[in-house]
mmCIF file of C-alpha atoms in Angstrom:
data_model
loop_
_atom_site.group_PDB
_atom_site.id
_atom_site.type_symbol
_atom_site.label_atom_id
_atom_site.label_comp_id
_atom_site.label_asym_id
_atom_site.label_seq_id
_atom_site.Cartn_x
_atom_site.Cartn_y
_atom_site.Cartn_z
ATOM 1 C CA MET A 1 -0.038 0.040 0.084
ATOM 2 C CA ASP A 2 1.894 3.079 -1.317
ATOM 3 C CA PRO A 3 0.833 6.418 -0.095
ATOM 4 C CA PRO A 4 -0.660 8.882 -2.403
ATOM 5 C CA PHE A 5 2.410 11.389 -2.583
ATOM 6 C CA GLY A 6 1.294 14.719 -4.113
ATOM 7 C CA ALA A 7 -2.292 13.714 -3.788
ATOM 8 C CA GLY A 8 -2.995 16.102 -1.059
ATOM 9 C CA ALA A 9 -3.168 16.367 2.735
ATOM 10 C CA ASP A 10 -6.582 14.761 2.839
ATOM 11 C CA ALA A 11 -5.649 11.713 0.735
ATOM 12 C CA ALA A 12 -2.577 11.071 2.893
ATOM 13 C CA GLU A 13 -4.635 11.229 5.959
ATOM 14 C CA GLU A 14 -6.902 8.768 4.466
ATOM 15 C CA TRP A 15 -4.103 6.464 3.603
ATOM 16 C CA VAL A 16 -2.724 6.545 7.238
ATOM 17 C CA ARG A 17 -6.257 5.613 8.439
ATOM 18 C CA SER A 18 -6.638 2.886 6.020
ATOM 19 C CA TRP A 19 -3.217 1.540 6.906
ATOM 20 C CA SER A 20 -3.672 1.784 10.523
ATOM 21 C CA ALA A 21 -6.919 -0.002 10.211
ATOM 22 C CA SER A 22 -5.238 -2.862 8.291
ATOM 23 C CA VAL A 23 -2.406 -3.349 10.722
ATOM 24 C CA SER A 24 -5.067 -3.611 13.554
ATOM 25 C CA GLU A 25 -6.993 -6.025 11.564
ATOM 26 C CA ARG A 26 -3.965 -8.170 11.026
ATOM 27 C CA ALA A 27 -3.122 -7.714 14.862
ATOM 28 C CA ALA A 28 -6.756 -9.013 15.990
ATOM 29 C CA GLN A 29 -6.615 -11.870 13.310
ATOM 30 C CA ALA A 30 -3.070 -13.029 14.812
ATOM 31 C CA GLN A 31 -4.559 -12.705 18.456
ATOM 32 C CA ALA A 32 -7.758 -14.859 17.582
ATOM 33 C CA MET A 33 -5.233 -17.517 16.006
ATOM 34 C CA SER A 34 -3.167 -17.525 19.083
ATOM 35 C CA GLN A 35 -6.116 -17.794 21.503
ATOM 36 C CA ARG A 36 -7.631 -20.574 19.344
ATOM 37 C CA ILE A 37 -4.343 -22.509 19.164
ATOM 38 C CA ALA A 38 -4.088 -22.097 22.948
ATOM 39 C CA ASP A 39 -7.695 -23.544 23.309
ATOM 40 C CA LEU A 40 -6.737 -26.630 20.920
ATOM 41 C CA THR A 41 -6.605 -30.152 22.284
ATOM 42 C CA VAL A 42 -6.124 -32.959 20.103
ATOM 43 C CA SER A 43 -6.382 -36.738 20.693
ATOM 44 C CA ALA A 44 -4.816 -39.906 19.240
ATOM 45 C CA THR A 45 -5.093 -43.509 20.134
ATOM 46 C CA GLY A 46 -2.677 -46.480 19.750
ATOM 47 C CA GLY A 47 -2.473 -50.071 20.652
ATOM 48 C CA HIS A 48 -5.921 -50.635 18.753
ATOM 49 C CA GLY A 49 -7.646 -48.362 21.294
ATOM 50 C CA ALA A 50 -5.986 -49.348 24.208
ATOM 51 C CA VAL A 51 -4.056 -46.108 24.727
ATOM 52 C CA GLU A 52 -5.209 -42.557 24.289
ATOM 53 C CA VAL A 53 -3.261 -39.472 24.434
ATOM 54 C CA THR A 54 -4.630 -35.839 24.425
ATOM 55 C CA VAL A 55 -2.257 -32.848 23.763
ATOM 56 C CA ALA A 56 -2.712 -29.211 24.374
ATOM 57 C CA GLY A 57 -2.179 -26.571 21.748
ATOM 58 C CA SER A 58 1.222 -26.433 23.185
ATOM 59 C CA GLY A 59 2.023 -30.177 22.517
ATOM 60 C CA THR A 60 2.256 -31.062 26.071
ATOM 61 C CA ILE A 61 0.221 -33.934 27.311
ATOM 62 C CA THR A 62 -3.031 -33.246 29.089
ATOM 63 C CA GLU A 63 -4.658 -36.760 29.367
ATOM 64 C CA LEU A 64 -3.265 -40.301 29.157
ATOM 65 C CA ARG A 65 -5.913 -43.040 28.993
ATOM 66 C CA LEU A 66 -4.771 -46.679 29.312
ATOM 67 C CA ASP A 67 -7.488 -49.365 29.349
ATOM 68 C CA ASP A 68 -7.015 -52.729 31.145
ATOM 69 C CA ARG A 69 -5.593 -54.570 27.868
ATOM 70 C CA VAL A 70 -2.130 -53.135 28.684
ATOM 71 C CA CYS A 71 -1.984 -55.061 32.014
ATOM 72 C CA GLY A 72 -0.782 -57.848 29.865
ATOM 73 C CA TRP A 73 1.747 -55.853 27.862
ATOM 74 C CA SER A 74 5.678 -55.403 29.041
ATOM 75 C CA GLY A 75 6.595 -52.008 30.284
ATOM 76 C CA GLU A 76 8.554 -51.613 27.089
ATOM 77 C CA ARG A 77 5.470 -52.006 24.922
ATOM 78 C CA ILE A 78 3.344 -49.579 27.026
ATOM 79 C CA ALA A 79 6.036 -47.089 26.931
ATOM 80 C CA ALA A 80 6.534 -47.301 23.221
ATOM 81 C CA GLU A 81 2.604 -47.124 22.446
ATOM 82 C CA ILE A 82 2.398 -44.053 24.803
ATOM 83 C CA VAL A 83 5.340 -42.203 22.961
ATOM 84 C CA GLY A 84 3.950 -43.209 19.653
ATOM 85 C CA THR A 85 0.404 -42.225 20.462
ATOM 86 C CA MET A 86 1.730 -38.990 21.541
ATOM 87 C CA HIS A 87 3.687 -38.274 18.375
ATOM 88 C CA ARG A 88 0.657 -38.844 16.423
ATOM 89 C CA ALA A 89 -1.476 -36.545 18.592
ATOM 90 C CA GLN A 90 1.171 -33.944 17.955
ATOM 91 C CA ALA A 91 1.437 -34.340 14.344
ATOM 92 C CA ARG A 92 -2.369 -34.101 14.386
ATOM 93 C CA LEU A 93 -1.944 -30.831 16.242
ATOM 94 C CA ALA A 94 0.264 -29.347 13.396
ATOM 95 C CA GLU A 95 -2.285 -30.252 11.258
ATOM 96 C CA ALA A 96 -5.171 -28.578 13.336
ATOM 97 C CA VAL A 97 -3.006 -25.451 13.723
ATOM 98 C CA ALA A 98 -2.778 -25.231 9.996
ATOM 99 C CA ASP A 99 -6.595 -25.203 9.922
ATOM 100 C CA VAL A 100 -6.651 -22.469 12.441
ATOM 101 C CA ALA A 101 -4.200 -20.418 10.570
ATOM 102 C CA ALA A 102 -6.055 -20.660 7.552
ATOM 103 C CA GLN A 103 -9.390 -19.485 9.113
ATOM 104 C CA THR A 104 -7.854 -16.815 11.044
ATOM 105 C CA VAL A 105 -4.937 -15.097 9.299
ATOM 106 C CA GLY A 106 -5.053 -16.947 5.954
ATOM 107 C CA ALA A 107 -3.072 -19.717 4.673
ATOM 108 C CA ASP A 108 -0.898 -17.762 2.464
ATOM 109 C CA SER A 109 -0.012 -15.080 5.174
ATOM 110 C CA GLU A 110 3.361 -14.678 6.487
ATOM 111 C CA THR A 111 2.096 -15.182 9.990
ATOM 112 C CA ALA A 112 0.520 -18.587 9.004
ATOM 113 C CA ARG A 113 3.685 -19.812 7.186
ATOM 114 C CA ALA A 114 5.753 -18.866 10.275
ATOM 115 C CA VAL A 115 3.369 -20.500 12.948
ATOM 116 C CA VAL A 116 2.789 -23.711 10.905
ATOM 117 C CA GLY A 117 6.114 -24.080 9.884
ATOM 118 C CA SER A 118 7.057 -24.024 13.715
ATOM 119 C CA TYR A 119 4.312 -26.477 14.635
ATOM 120 C CA ALA A 120 5.394 -28.790 11.589
ATOM 121 C CA THR A 121 9.051 -28.844 12.474
ATOM 122 C CA ARG A 122 8.509 -29.411 16.210
ATOM 123 C CA PHE A 123 5.863 -31.922 15.607
ATOM 124 C CA PRO A 124 6.402 -33.882 12.358
ATOM 125 C CA ALA A 125 4.326 -37.022 11.379
ATOM 126 C CA PRO A 126 5.618 -40.107 12.711
ATOM 127 C CA ARG A 127 7.466 -42.415 10.384
ATOM 128 C CA ASP A 128 5.533 -45.321 11.137
ATOM 129 C CA ASP A 129 1.624 -44.752 11.184
ATOM 130 C CA GLY A 130 0.746 -48.394 11.478
ATOM 131 C CA ASP A 131 -2.046 -48.182 14.085
ATOM 132 C CA ASP A 132 -5.686 -47.902 14.176
ATOM 133 C CA ASP A 133 -5.096 -44.045 14.938
ATOM 134 C CA ARG A 134 -6.062 -43.056 10.991
ATOM 135 C CA ARG A 135 -9.011 -45.234 10.851
ATOM 136 C CA ASN A 136 -10.453 -43.914 14.118
ATOM 137 C CA PRO A 137 -9.189 -40.198 14.065
ATOM 138 C CA HIS A 138 -10.722 -38.713 17.447
ATOM 139 C CA ARG A 139 -10.100 -34.801 17.569
ATOM 140 C CA ARG A 140 -11.593 -32.835 20.642
#
């Protein structure tokens, strides 16, 4: 948005008002995106439904559910299922953040690219997604 040089004081004042409104609108959209991401929770299941992990918008675990089927598993398997399921939930979080960014600031905006890129880097899709998680998605 270039100012209308040589167009007079009234045109310049209008340009400043328009520019200021545009900046305010982008700031409000970024704040809305930030709040919606902070409010996100995403869940994933593993171990054919025996493990469920929910993560917050920050990627931290907020809930862990293990059903009785894990009682027959080794500690190593339980740990592996929890970690793998957590990684799937976090990867879904990255997908959810991309959706929120597109809805609030626009998918092609510099802000969206920075935020989505950060989540995609921090929470990449797991290499092996060989569980029931993709067949039974569970997003809260």
